[in-house]
Short mmCIF file of C-alpha atoms in Angstrom, two decimals:
data_model
loop_
_atom_site.label_atom_id
_atom_site.label_comp_id
_atom_site.label_asym_id
_atom_site.label_seq_id
_atom_site.Cartn_x
_atom_site.Cartn_y
_atom_site.Cartn_z
CA UNK K 1 -83.29 77.78 -85.35
CA UNK K 2 -86.84 78.58 -86.36
CA UNK K 3 -89.72 80.04 -84.44
CA UNK K 4 -88.34 82.18 -81.59
CA UNK K 5 -85.26 83.21 -83.50
CA UNK K 6 -87.43 84.76 -86.25
CA UNK K 7 -89.24 86.95 -83.71
CA UNK K 8 -86.06 88.01 -82.03
CA UNK K 9 -84.24 88.80 -85.25
CA UNK K 10 -86.34 91.88 -86.05
CA UNK K 11 -85.64 93.59 -82.72
CA UNK K 12 -81.89 92.98 -82.40
CA UNK K 13 -79.11 93.63 -84.87
CA UNK K 14 -77.44 90.71 -86.57
CA UNK K 15 -73.81 90.12 -85.64
CA UNK K 16 -71.70 90.43 -88.77
CA UNK K 17 -70.12 87.19 -89.91
CA UNK K 18 -66.65 88.68 -90.29
CA UNK K 19 -64.23 87.70 -87.58
CA UNK K 20 -62.43 91.02 -88.03
CA UNK K 21 -65.49 92.89 -86.77
CA UNK K 22 -65.11 91.46 -83.26
CA UNK K 23 -65.50 94.25 -80.72
CA UNK K 24 -62.66 95.07 -78.34
CA UNK K 25 -63.07 93.32 -74.98
CA UNK K 26 -65.34 90.64 -76.50
CA UNK K 27 -65.86 87.53 -74.43
CA UNK K 28 -64.77 85.40 -77.39
CA UNK K 29 -61.18 84.78 -78.43
CA UNK K 30 -59.68 86.64 -81.32
CA UNK K 31 -59.35 84.87 -84.62
CA UNK K 32 -55.93 86.47 -85.00
CA UNK K 33 -52.79 84.97 -83.50
CA UNK K 34 -52.84 84.86 -79.70
CA UNK K 35 -55.27 83.76 -76.96
CA UNK K 36 -58.34 85.45 -75.55
CA UNK K 37 -58.89 85.55 -71.81
CA UNK K 38 -61.58 82.84 -71.87
CA UNK K 39 -59.45 80.43 -73.83
CA UNK K 40 -58.17 79.35 -70.41
CA UNK K 41 -61.60 78.26 -69.14
CA UNK K 42 -62.64 74.59 -69.22
CA UNK K 43 -66.02 75.55 -70.70
CA UNK K 44 -66.54 75.86 -74.40
CA UNK K 45 -68.25 79.09 -75.46
CA UNK K 46 -70.11 79.54 -78.73
CA UNK K 47 -71.69 82.82 -79.80
CA UNK K 48 -74.80 82.65 -81.98
CA UNK K 49 -76.69 85.42 -83.68
CA UNK K 50 -80.45 85.70 -83.52
CA UNK K 51 -80.74 83.25 -86.42
CA UNK K 52 -78.78 80.62 -84.54
CA UNK K 53 -75.76 80.93 -86.83
CA UNK K 54 -72.31 80.55 -85.33
CA UNK K 55 -70.40 83.84 -85.18
CA UNK K 56 -67.51 82.86 -82.94
CA UNK K 57 -66.27 80.13 -80.59
CA UNK K 58 -63.34 79.61 -78.24
CA UNK K 59 -60.80 76.83 -78.57
CA UNK K 60 -62.49 74.58 -76.00
CA UNK K 61 -65.83 74.83 -77.84
CA UNK K 62 -64.15 73.93 -81.12
CA UNK K 63 -62.72 70.82 -79.41
CA UNK K 64 -66.21 69.78 -78.40
CA UNK K 65 -67.43 70.42 -81.96
CA UNK K 66 -64.38 68.67 -83.50
CA UNK K 67 -63.91 71.49 -86.01
CA UNK K 68 -62.19 74.80 -86.68
CA UNK K 69 -63.75 78.23 -86.48
CA UNK K 70 -63.44 78.81 -90.22
CA UNK K 71 -65.24 75.52 -90.89
CA UNK K 72 -68.25 76.25 -88.64
CA UNK K 73 -68.54 80.03 -88.78
CA UNK K 74 -71.81 81.11 -90.39
CA UNK K 75 -73.44 77.68 -89.96
CA UNK K 76 -76.45 76.83 -87.83
CA UNK K 77 -75.32 75.22 -84.55
CA UNK K 78 -77.81 72.38 -85.00
CA UNK K 79 -76.10 71.51 -88.29
CA UNK K 80 -72.72 71.33 -86.56
CA UNK K 81 -73.58 69.18 -83.54
CA UNK K 82 -74.19 65.42 -84.04
CA UNK K 83 -77.50 64.65 -85.73
CA UNK K 84 -78.75 62.57 -82.80
CA UNK K 85 -78.49 65.67 -80.56
CA UNK K 86 -80.21 68.02 -82.96
CA UNK K 87 -83.07 65.58 -83.58
CA UNK K 88 -83.61 65.06 -79.87
CA UNK K 89 -83.14 68.55 -78.40
CA UNK K 90 -83.59 71.27 -81.12
CA UNK K 91 -87.34 71.61 -80.86
CA UNK K 92 -87.37 71.48 -77.06
CA UNK K 93 -84.61 74.09 -76.84
CA UNK K 94 -86.39 76.52 -79.18
CA UNK K 95 -89.65 76.16 -77.27
CA UNK K 96 -87.90 76.72 -73.92
CA UNK K 97 -86.05 79.84 -75.10
CA UNK K 98 -89.26 81.36 -76.40
CA UNK K 99 -90.43 81.79 -72.80
CA UNK K 100 -87.23 81.62 -70.71
CA UNK K 101 -83.84 83.28 -70.65
CA UNK K 102 -81.95 80.03 -70.16
CA UNK K 103 -82.20 76.36 -71.03
CA UNK K 104 -79.88 73.45 -70.21
CA UNK K 105 -79.80 69.85 -71.34
CA UNK K 106 -77.27 67.03 -71.07
CA UNK K 107 -76.74 64.77 -74.07
CA UNK K 108 -74.95 61.51 -74.58
CA UNK K 109 -72.79 61.30 -77.67
CA UNK K 110 -72.83 57.61 -78.40
CA UNK K 111 -69.99 57.68 -80.92
CA UNK K 112 -67.57 58.95 -78.27
CA UNK K 113 -69.51 57.57 -75.32
CA UNK K 114 -69.33 60.97 -73.63
CA UNK K 115 -71.76 63.30 -71.88
CA UNK K 116 -71.91 67.04 -72.79
CA UNK K 117 -73.91 69.70 -71.00
CA UNK K 118 -75.35 72.42 -73.29
CA UNK K 119 -76.52 75.68 -71.68
CA UNK K 120 -78.25 78.28 -73.89
CA UNK K 121 -78.57 81.87 -72.62
CA UNK K 122 -80.24 84.78 -74.37
CA UNK K 123 -78.29 88.05 -74.73
CA UNK K 124 -78.67 91.26 -76.73
CA UNK K 125 -76.57 90.10 -79.67
CA UNK K 126 -78.18 86.66 -79.88
CA UNK K 127 -77.30 83.61 -77.80
CA UNK K 128 -74.32 82.31 -75.82
CA UNK K 129 -73.94 78.55 -75.61
CA UNK K 130 -71.75 77.01 -72.89
CA UNK K 131 -70.48 73.46 -73.43
CA UNK K 132 -68.92 71.42 -70.64
CA UNK K 133 -68.21 67.78 -69.83
CA UNK K 134 -70.81 66.14 -67.62
CA UNK K 135 -69.53 62.56 -67.85
CA UNK K 136 -69.10 61.17 -64.32
CA UNK K 137 -72.11 62.85 -62.76
CA UNK K 138 -74.34 62.06 -65.72
CA UNK K 139 -73.27 58.43 -65.80
CA UNK K 140 -74.17 58.08 -62.13
CA UNK K 141 -77.46 59.83 -62.75
CA UNK K 142 -78.24 57.55 -65.67
CA UNK K 143 -77.32 54.46 -63.68
CA UNK K 144 -79.60 55.68 -60.92
CA UNK K 145 -82.43 56.29 -63.35
CA UNK K 146 -81.87 52.91 -65.00
CA UNK K 147 -81.91 51.28 -61.59
CA UNK K 148 -85.16 53.01 -60.72
CA UNK K 149 -86.72 51.96 -64.02
CA UNK K 150 -85.49 48.39 -63.54
CA UNK K 151 -86.90 48.24 -60.01
CA UNK K 152 -90.15 49.71 -61.24
CA UNK K 153 -90.35 47.04 -63.95
CA UNK K 154 -89.70 44.30 -61.42
CA UNK K 155 -92.31 45.78 -59.11
CA UNK K 156 -94.92 46.06 -61.86
CA UNK K 157 -94.23 42.66 -63.44
CA UNK K 158 -94.08 40.71 -60.17
CA UNK K 159 -96.85 38.06 -60.18
CA UNK K 160 -97.41 38.55 -56.44
CA UNK K 161 -99.58 41.47 -55.28
CA UNK K 162 -97.32 44.32 -54.09
CA UNK K 163 -98.06 47.80 -52.75
CA UNK K 164 -96.16 50.58 -51.03
CA UNK K 165 -97.31 52.99 -48.35
CA UNK K 166 -95.76 55.96 -46.60
CA UNK K 167 -94.65 55.03 -43.10
CA UNK K 168 -95.79 58.37 -41.64
CA UNK K 169 -99.08 59.11 -43.40
CA UNK K 170 -99.91 55.41 -44.03
CA UNK K 171 -101.14 56.47 -47.46
CA UNK K 172 -100.66 53.99 -50.33
CA UNK K 173 -98.85 55.60 -53.26
CA UNK K 174 -97.83 52.61 -55.41
CA UNK K 175 -99.42 49.27 -56.36
CA UNK K 176 -98.55 46.80 -59.08
CA UNK K 177 -100.95 45.23 -61.57
CA UNK K 178 -101.12 41.99 -59.57
CA UNK K 179 -102.37 43.95 -56.55
CA UNK K 180 -104.97 45.74 -58.65
CA UNK K 181 -106.23 42.38 -59.91
CA UNK K 182 -106.04 40.67 -56.50
CA UNK K 183 -108.04 43.31 -54.61
CA UNK K 184 -110.30 44.24 -57.52
CA UNK K 185 -109.51 47.91 -56.86
CA UNK K 186 -108.75 50.29 -59.75
CA UNK K 187 -105.26 51.77 -59.59
CA UNK K 188 -106.56 55.35 -59.32
CA UNK K 189 -108.74 54.41 -56.35
CA UNK K 190 -105.86 52.42 -54.86
CA UNK K 191 -103.78 55.61 -54.63
CA UNK K 192 -106.43 57.27 -52.44
CA UNK K 193 -106.51 54.54 -49.77
CA UNK K 194 -104.76 54.22 -46.46
CA UNK K 195 -103.10 50.88 -45.75
CA UNK K 196 -105.63 49.97 -43.03
CA UNK K 197 -108.41 49.93 -45.68
CA UNK K 198 -107.00 46.64 -47.00
CA UNK K 199 -107.26 44.89 -43.62
CA UNK K 200 -110.36 43.65 -41.82
CA UNK K 201 -111.22 45.95 -38.95
CA UNK K 202 -108.41 46.12 -36.41
CA UNK K 203 -106.02 43.70 -38.13
CA UNK K 204 -103.90 46.42 -39.73
CA UNK K 205 -102.73 47.37 -36.25
CA UNK K 206 -100.66 44.18 -36.11
CA UNK K 207 -98.59 45.33 -39.06
CA UNK K 208 -98.16 48.77 -37.55
CA UNK K 209 -97.17 47.22 -34.24
CA UNK K 210 -94.54 45.15 -36.04
CA UNK K 211 -93.25 48.27 -37.77
CA UNK K 212 -92.70 50.14 -34.52
CA UNK K 213 -91.88 47.26 -32.20
CA UNK K 214 -89.23 48.32 -29.70
CA UNK K 215 -85.84 46.68 -29.61
CA UNK K 216 -86.73 45.26 -26.19
CA UNK K 217 -89.85 43.65 -27.65
CA UNK K 218 -92.27 46.14 -26.10
CA UNK K 219 -94.34 48.95 -27.55
CA UNK K 220 -94.30 52.42 -26.12
CA UNK K 221 -91.85 55.20 -25.48
CA UNK K 222 -88.85 52.95 -25.90
CA UNK K 223 -90.01 51.89 -29.35
CA UNK K 224 -87.48 52.59 -32.07
CA UNK K 225 -88.24 54.21 -35.40
CA UNK K 226 -88.53 51.80 -38.34
CA UNK K 227 -85.19 51.02 -39.91
CA UNK K 228 -84.53 50.68 -43.60
CA UNK K 229 -84.06 47.08 -44.88
CA UNK K 230 -85.82 45.68 -41.80
CA UNK K 231 -88.36 43.05 -42.87
CA UNK K 232 -90.81 40.56 -41.37
CA UNK K 233 -93.48 38.09 -42.39
CA UNK K 234 -96.85 37.42 -40.82
CA UNK K 235 -100.06 35.54 -41.46
CA UNK K 236 -103.13 37.74 -41.77
CA UNK K 237 -106.28 38.43 -43.76
CA UNK K 238 -106.82 40.93 -46.55
CA UNK K 239 -110.11 42.53 -47.58
CA UNK K 240 -111.00 42.80 -51.26
CA UNK K 241 -113.23 45.43 -52.84
CA UNK K 242 -116.20 43.06 -52.78
CA UNK K 243 -115.75 42.55 -49.03
CA UNK K 244 -114.37 39.03 -49.35
CA UNK K 245 -111.62 38.24 -46.84
CA UNK K 246 -108.65 36.14 -47.97
CA UNK K 247 -105.96 34.49 -45.86
CA UNK K 248 -102.52 35.62 -47.01
CA UNK K 249 -98.87 35.38 -46.14
CA UNK K 250 -97.78 39.02 -45.88
CA UNK K 251 -94.13 40.05 -46.08
CA UNK K 252 -93.09 43.65 -45.51
CA UNK K 253 -89.80 45.50 -45.59
CA UNK K 254 -88.63 49.03 -44.92
CA UNK K 255 -87.52 50.79 -48.12
CA UNK K 256 -86.74 54.23 -49.50
CA UNK K 257 -89.20 54.89 -52.30
CA UNK K 258 -88.85 58.14 -54.24
CA UNK K 259 -87.27 59.72 -51.19
CA UNK K 260 -90.03 58.58 -48.84
CA UNK K 261 -89.53 56.36 -45.81
CA UNK K 262 -91.88 53.62 -46.98
CA UNK K 263 -92.98 50.05 -46.47
CA UNK K 264 -93.08 47.57 -49.35
CA UNK K 265 -95.77 44.90 -48.84
CA UNK K 266 -95.84 41.60 -50.75
CA UNK K 267 -98.68 39.07 -50.52
CA UNK K 268 -99.07 35.39 -51.23
CA UNK K 269 -102.63 34.04 -51.29
CA UNK K 270 -102.57 30.89 -49.16
CA UNK K 271 -106.32 30.41 -48.75
CA UNK K 272 -106.34 27.37 -51.06
CA UNK K 273 -103.23 26.01 -49.40
CA UNK K 274 -104.80 26.58 -46.00
CA UNK K 275 -107.94 24.72 -47.08
CA UNK K 276 -105.78 21.90 -48.46
CA UNK K 277 -103.77 21.77 -45.23
CA UNK K 278 -106.96 21.67 -43.20
CA UNK K 279 -108.36 18.90 -45.37
CA UNK K 280 -105.07 17.01 -45.11
CA UNK K 281 -105.02 17.38 -41.33
CA UNK K 282 -108.61 16.18 -41.14
CA UNK K 283 -107.81 13.25 -43.42
CA UNK K 284 -104.73 12.39 -41.36
CA UNK K 285 -106.78 12.52 -38.17
CA UNK K 286 -109.40 10.23 -39.69
CA UNK K 287 -106.73 7.84 -40.95
CA UNK K 288 -105.06 7.90 -37.55
CA UNK K 289 -108.36 7.08 -35.89
CA UNK K 290 -109.03 4.30 -38.41
CA UNK K 291 -105.52 2.97 -37.79
CA UNK K 292 -106.14 2.90 -34.05
CA UNK K 293 -109.38 1.01 -34.62
CA UNK K 294 -107.68 -1.44 -36.99
CA UNK K 295 -104.82 -1.95 -34.56
CA UNK K 296 -107.31 -2.69 -31.84
CA UNK K 297 -109.16 -5.10 -34.11
CA UNK K 298 -105.87 -6.73 -35.07
CA UNK K 299 -104.93 -7.01 -31.42
CA UNK K 300 -108.27 -8.65 -30.67
CA UNK K 301 -107.93 -11.00 -33.65
CA UNK K 302 -104.43 -11.96 -32.55
CA UNK K 303 -105.72 -12.60 -29.04
CA UNK K 304 -108.51 -14.76 -30.46
CA UNK K 305 -105.96 -16.65 -32.55
CA UNK K 306 -103.77 -17.25 -29.52
CA UNK K 307 -106.82 -18.44 -27.59
CA UNK K 308 -107.73 -20.78 -30.44
CA UNK K 309 -104.15 -22.03 -30.69
CA UNK K 310 -104.03 -22.75 -26.98
CA UNK K 311 -107.34 -24.54 -27.23
CA UNK K 312 -106.05 -26.61 -30.12
CA UNK K 313 -102.76 -27.40 -28.40
CA UNK K 314 -104.35 -28.32 -25.08
CA UNK K 315 -108.01 -29.33 -25.13
CA UNK K 316 -108.09 -30.80 -28.63
CA UNK K 317 -104.78 -32.59 -28.29
CA UNK K 318 -105.82 -33.93 -24.91
CA UNK K 319 -108.94 -35.38 -26.51
CA UNK K 320 -106.90 -36.84 -29.34
CA UNK K 321 -104.44 -38.31 -26.87
CA UNK K 322 -107.26 -39.97 -24.94
CA UNK K 323 -108.85 -41.32 -28.14
CA UNK K 324 -105.49 -42.62 -29.35
CA UNK K 325 -104.89 -44.29 -25.96
CA UNK K 326 -108.26 -46.06 -25.97
CA UNK K 327 -107.74 -47.19 -29.56
CA UNK K 328 -104.32 -48.59 -28.65
CA UNK K 329 -105.78 -50.35 -25.58
CA UNK K 330 -108.56 -51.78 -27.69
CA UNK K 331 -106.10 -53.13 -30.24
CA UNK K 332 -103.85 -54.56 -27.53
CA UNK K 333 -106.46 -56.15 -25.24
CA UNK K 334 -109.25 -57.15 -27.61
CA UNK K 335 -107.38 -57.94 -30.83
CA UNK K 336 -107.99 -61.66 -30.27
CA UNK K 337 -111.71 -61.10 -29.84
CA UNK K 338 -112.07 -58.89 -32.89
CA UNK K 339 -112.29 -60.35 -36.30
CA UNK K 340 -110.21 -59.07 -39.22
CA UNK K 341 -112.62 -56.25 -40.16
CA UNK K 342 -112.74 -55.15 -36.53
CA UNK K 343 -108.96 -55.04 -36.26
CA UNK K 344 -108.87 -53.12 -39.58
CA UNK K 345 -111.27 -50.54 -38.17
CA UNK K 346 -109.10 -50.11 -35.09
CA UNK K 347 -106.05 -49.51 -37.25
CA UNK K 348 -108.01 -46.97 -39.31
CA UNK K 349 -109.02 -45.18 -36.12
CA UNK K 350 -105.42 -45.07 -34.94
CA UNK K 351 -104.20 -43.78 -38.34
CA UNK K 352 -106.89 -41.09 -38.44
CA UNK K 353 -106.09 -39.97 -34.92
CA UNK K 354 -102.38 -39.75 -35.81
CA UNK K 355 -103.20 -37.82 -38.99
CA UNK K 356 -105.42 -35.41 -37.04
CA UNK K 357 -102.72 -34.97 -34.40
CA UNK K 358 -100.18 -34.09 -37.11
CA UNK K 359 -102.68 -31.66 -38.65
CA UNK K 360 -103.20 -29.99 -35.28
CA UNK K 361 -99.43 -29.73 -34.82
CA UNK K 362 -99.12 -28.16 -38.28
CA UNK K 363 -101.88 -25.62 -37.65
CA UNK K 364 -100.36 -24.72 -34.31
CA UNK K 365 -96.97 -24.27 -35.91
CA UNK K 366 -98.37 -22.10 -38.73
CA UNK K 367 -100.36 -19.95 -36.30
CA UNK K 368 -97.47 -19.43 -33.90
CA UNK K 369 -94.82 -18.58 -36.49
CA UNK K 370 -95.22 -14.76 -36.09
CA UNK K 371 -94.84 -15.15 -32.33
CA UNK K 372 -91.57 -17.01 -32.76
CA UNK K 373 -89.94 -14.41 -35.00
CA UNK K 374 -87.18 -12.54 -33.20
CA UNK K 375 -83.67 -11.28 -33.68
CA UNK K 376 -81.79 -12.45 -36.73
CA UNK K 377 -78.40 -14.05 -36.44
CA UNK K 378 -75.87 -15.82 -38.62
CA UNK K 379 -76.86 -19.48 -38.80
CA UNK K 380 -75.02 -22.43 -40.33
CA UNK K 381 -77.81 -24.57 -41.73
CA UNK K 382 -75.51 -27.55 -42.53
CA UNK K 383 -75.45 -29.13 -39.05
CA UNK K 384 -79.18 -28.47 -38.68
CA UNK K 385 -79.82 -30.30 -41.97
CA UNK K 386 -77.64 -33.24 -40.86
CA UNK K 387 -79.62 -33.55 -37.62
CA UNK K 388 -82.95 -33.43 -39.45
CA UNK K 389 -81.80 -36.03 -42.02
CA UNK K 390 -80.62 -38.29 -39.19
CA UNK K 391 -84.14 -38.15 -37.71
CA UNK K 392 -85.61 -39.07 -41.10
CA UNK K 393 -83.23 -42.02 -41.44
CA UNK K 394 -84.20 -43.29 -37.98
CA UNK K 395 -87.84 -43.07 -39.02
CA UNK K 396 -87.22 -45.11 -42.19
CA UNK K 397 -83.99 -47.05 -41.64
CA UNK K 398 -84.66 -49.25 -44.66
CA UNK K 399 -84.30 -46.33 -47.07
CA UNK K 400 -81.04 -45.44 -48.79
CA UNK K 401 -81.16 -41.77 -49.86
CA UNK K 402 -78.10 -39.92 -51.20
CA UNK K 403 -77.66 -36.46 -49.68
CA UNK K 404 -75.69 -33.81 -51.58
CA UNK K 405 -74.88 -30.81 -49.42
CA UNK K 406 -72.08 -28.34 -48.81
CA UNK K 407 -70.18 -28.50 -45.57
CA UNK K 408 -71.31 -24.97 -44.68
CA UNK K 409 -74.63 -23.24 -45.37
CA UNK K 410 -74.41 -19.78 -43.81
CA UNK K 411 -77.59 -17.69 -43.63
CA UNK K 412 -78.70 -14.63 -41.69
CA UNK K 413 -82.14 -15.09 -40.19
CA UNK K 414 -84.16 -16.36 -37.26
CA UNK K 415 -82.71 -19.72 -36.32
CA UNK K 416 -85.96 -21.21 -35.03
CA UNK K 417 -87.97 -20.24 -38.11
CA UNK K 418 -85.26 -21.36 -40.53
CA UNK K 419 -85.07 -24.71 -38.72
CA UNK K 420 -88.85 -25.15 -39.04
CA UNK K 421 -88.75 -24.32 -42.77
CA UNK K 422 -85.80 -26.66 -43.40
CA UNK K 423 -87.61 -29.48 -41.55
CA UNK K 424 -90.63 -29.02 -43.83
CA UNK K 425 -88.47 -28.87 -46.99
CA UNK K 426 -86.51 -32.02 -46.12
CA UNK K 427 -89.63 -33.88 -44.96
CA UNK K 428 -91.29 -32.96 -48.29
CA UNK K 429 -88.30 -34.19 -50.31
CA UNK K 430 -87.98 -37.37 -48.20
CA UNK K 431 -91.68 -38.14 -48.67
CA UNK K 432 -91.83 -37.62 -52.45
CA UNK K 433 -88.69 -39.70 -53.11
CA UNK K 434 -90.08 -42.63 -51.12
CA UNK K 435 -90.98 -44.56 -54.28
CA UNK K 436 -87.51 -44.11 -55.86
CA UNK K 437 -85.01 -46.94 -55.58
CA UNK K 438 -82.10 -44.53 -56.07
CA UNK K 439 -83.30 -41.38 -54.37
CA UNK K 440 -81.25 -38.25 -53.84
CA UNK K 441 -81.78 -34.90 -52.15
CA UNK K 442 -79.67 -31.82 -52.79
CA UNK K 443 -79.34 -28.87 -50.38
CA UNK K 444 -77.45 -25.70 -51.30
CA UNK K 445 -77.28 -21.93 -51.50
CA UNK K 446 -77.53 -19.76 -54.61
CA UNK K 447 -77.04 -16.02 -55.20
CA UNK K 448 -80.36 -14.17 -55.37
CA UNK K 449 -81.63 -11.87 -58.07
CA UNK K 450 -81.59 -8.89 -55.71
CA UNK K 451 -78.48 -7.44 -54.02
CA UNK K 452 -77.86 -8.94 -50.60
CA UNK K 453 -80.22 -11.86 -51.21
CA UNK K 454 -79.42 -15.59 -50.82
CA UNK K 455 -81.59 -18.43 -52.07
CA UNK K 456 -81.88 -21.70 -50.14
CA UNK K 457 -82.39 -24.64 -52.53
CA UNK K 458 -83.76 -28.10 -51.73
CA UNK K 459 -84.08 -30.35 -54.81
CA UNK K 460 -84.96 -34.02 -55.22
CA UNK K 461 -85.63 -36.62 -57.91
CA UNK K 462 -89.00 -37.58 -56.48
CA UNK K 463 -92.49 -37.53 -57.96
CA UNK K 464 -92.39 -33.87 -58.95
CA UNK K 465 -95.56 -31.99 -59.90
CA UNK K 466 -97.41 -30.50 -62.85
CA UNK K 467 -95.96 -26.95 -63.34
CA UNK K 468 -99.47 -25.76 -64.30
CA UNK K 469 -100.46 -26.04 -60.64
CA UNK K 470 -97.28 -24.58 -59.15
CA UNK K 471 -99.25 -21.53 -57.93
CA UNK K 472 -101.27 -23.75 -55.58
CA UNK K 473 -98.32 -25.50 -53.98
CA UNK K 474 -97.79 -23.09 -51.11
CA UNK K 475 -101.47 -22.75 -50.17
CA UNK K 476 -102.63 -24.55 -47.02
CA UNK K 477 -104.44 -27.88 -47.64
CA UNK K 478 -103.80 -27.71 -51.42
CA UNK K 479 -102.53 -31.14 -52.41
CA UNK K 480 -101.40 -32.20 -55.89
CA UNK K 481 -100.99 -35.85 -54.94
CA UNK K 482 -103.25 -38.38 -53.24
CA UNK K 483 -102.81 -38.71 -49.47
CA UNK K 484 -102.93 -42.46 -49.99
CA UNK K 485 -99.74 -42.29 -52.09
CA UNK K 486 -97.98 -39.54 -50.12
CA UNK K 487 -99.54 -38.96 -46.67
CA UNK K 488 -99.30 -35.53 -45.10
CA UNK K 489 -101.30 -32.70 -43.55
CA UNK K 490 -101.05 -30.25 -46.51
CA UNK K 491 -99.43 -27.54 -44.39
CA UNK K 492 -95.68 -28.04 -44.91
CA UNK K 493 -95.22 -25.77 -47.93
CA UNK K 494 -97.59 -23.14 -46.44
CA UNK K 495 -95.31 -23.03 -43.37
CA UNK K 496 -92.26 -22.61 -45.64
CA UNK K 497 -93.92 -19.68 -47.43
CA UNK K 498 -94.84 -18.01 -44.13
CA UNK K 499 -91.26 -18.33 -42.85
CA UNK K 500 -89.97 -16.69 -46.04
CA UNK K 501 -92.49 -13.84 -45.68
CA UNK K 502 -91.46 -13.25 -42.06
CA UNK K 503 -87.91 -12.78 -43.37
CA UNK K 504 -89.07 -10.44 -46.14
CA UNK K 505 -88.40 -13.10 -48.79
CA UNK K 506 -90.25 -15.21 -51.34
CA UNK K 507 -90.66 -18.87 -52.32
CA UNK K 508 -91.20 -20.72 -55.59
CA UNK K 509 -90.91 -24.21 -57.02
CA UNK K 510 -89.90 -25.76 -60.34
CA UNK K 511 -90.45 -29.19 -61.88
CA UNK K 512 -89.74 -30.69 -65.31
CA UNK K 513 -91.95 -33.45 -66.70
CA UNK K 514 -92.77 -34.47 -63.12
CA UNK K 515 -89.19 -35.73 -62.79
CA UNK K 516 -88.26 -34.35 -59.41
CA UNK K 517 -88.81 -30.92 -57.94
CA UNK K 518 -86.74 -27.96 -56.80
CA UNK K 519 -87.90 -25.63 -54.04
CA UNK K 520 -86.40 -22.18 -53.58
CA UNK K 521 -86.61 -19.83 -50.60
CA UNK K 522 -85.07 -16.36 -51.14
CA UNK K 523 -83.94 -14.70 -47.91
CA UNK K 524 -82.72 -11.06 -47.79
CA UNK K 525 -79.53 -10.86 -45.76
CA UNK K 526 -80.01 -7.36 -44.36
CA UNK K 527 -76.91 -5.84 -46.00
CA UNK K 528 -74.58 -8.63 -44.84
CA UNK K 529 -71.72 -9.60 -47.11
CA UNK K 530 -72.61 -12.14 -49.78
CA UNK K 531 -70.91 -15.52 -49.51
CA UNK K 532 -70.66 -15.60 -53.28
#
């Protein structure tokens, strides 16, 4: 060693290097054959002179040094121990022994993964060094220190503001960087504050009340002392250095911190979230109010529609019925008096009244479709189609139309609405094949594009239509053919589309070179098994 050993060397005699010069009754074992009394101790003992040179050592010390006495005698101890120990502890040891009689350190020897305790003591002849194993205790101590360092790193690196205060004095003694930034308070100033300084006036009492809340839920003499690991969360405000108050979600838990019964506080700034929630609630309230208004307006509009429908179906039809009756009476009673133009005018009046009556019936049907929608059921459309075709044949018995249809057409839907749509589809096909000498109509079911969907098909070889205008087909009063060639009210396909919509389905039509037309109505089956 250097430094203190040079000052001590002048005042004390140097121990001779010869092993034979060992004094009788020495604490160190003899180098001759036999054992000294301290060879039976578990501690290793090394004797150094004032220069730090090894003069003697017992057997246990030589085991620690992994050498023999002849190999280490006369050498500096720091040259004998592992280099990592000498580099780390030599200077500190020499400085300590310059002012103290004793110095101890514990070192980890990485090569052997062992812990050795070195204790240096000054004595008249130089120094005595005791070496002993410190493995288990030191490992636990190191694990504890590592755990503390790890927890400290987690605490410091946590992005949420965190601070710790003593549960008795209420003094803050730890705060992480996020807390320093959140409050705008320098760390040194932070350590001088009491926890209530971070709360608006009076609000810190709520946290303290939570800390000491009695097990029976009441404060007072029966209140229990805070228990370690107990934790809670509450909504409160925090006060920053600039006086600004922020709404936070505060979580606290009882912890032991450097031996103190403490409380660890963690914050989450929810002011923006609170503002967003408030804005969302306000928006929802406004939307709810708007929805109520719209529902009321819809209710009124529906009532007006029903009133109009009733007016159409009663007052207007009554007037039409009267007009049609007078026209019929005029034709029957005065046909002989009228000339040919007069009789032609009467027939035109009768035809117009009939056309208007059919139009009124169509409008009434279209308007009342939503009111007729009800529970869905499994419906076989085949007998319904046969009945509708029979009515068409009775209306035009002179026509010979071939009908191609399966014996069973099973659909899930509202029977009344499906019947109305099928009547319009068949009436449309019957009308547009009226100029064909060999007319045919095909009715069938096809698998839909979507799972659980069935498509109702009605095709014919009638007049067809220009595909360019297919988008207008299902719009009310949109006609692609002259009413003189194919009379009608222009509402049939609009009714079909509305029926499909009420079932959650769609409609479309196809035609090739105006050689017939195919109409499709896709109907979701509500998860029922497909017939395909």
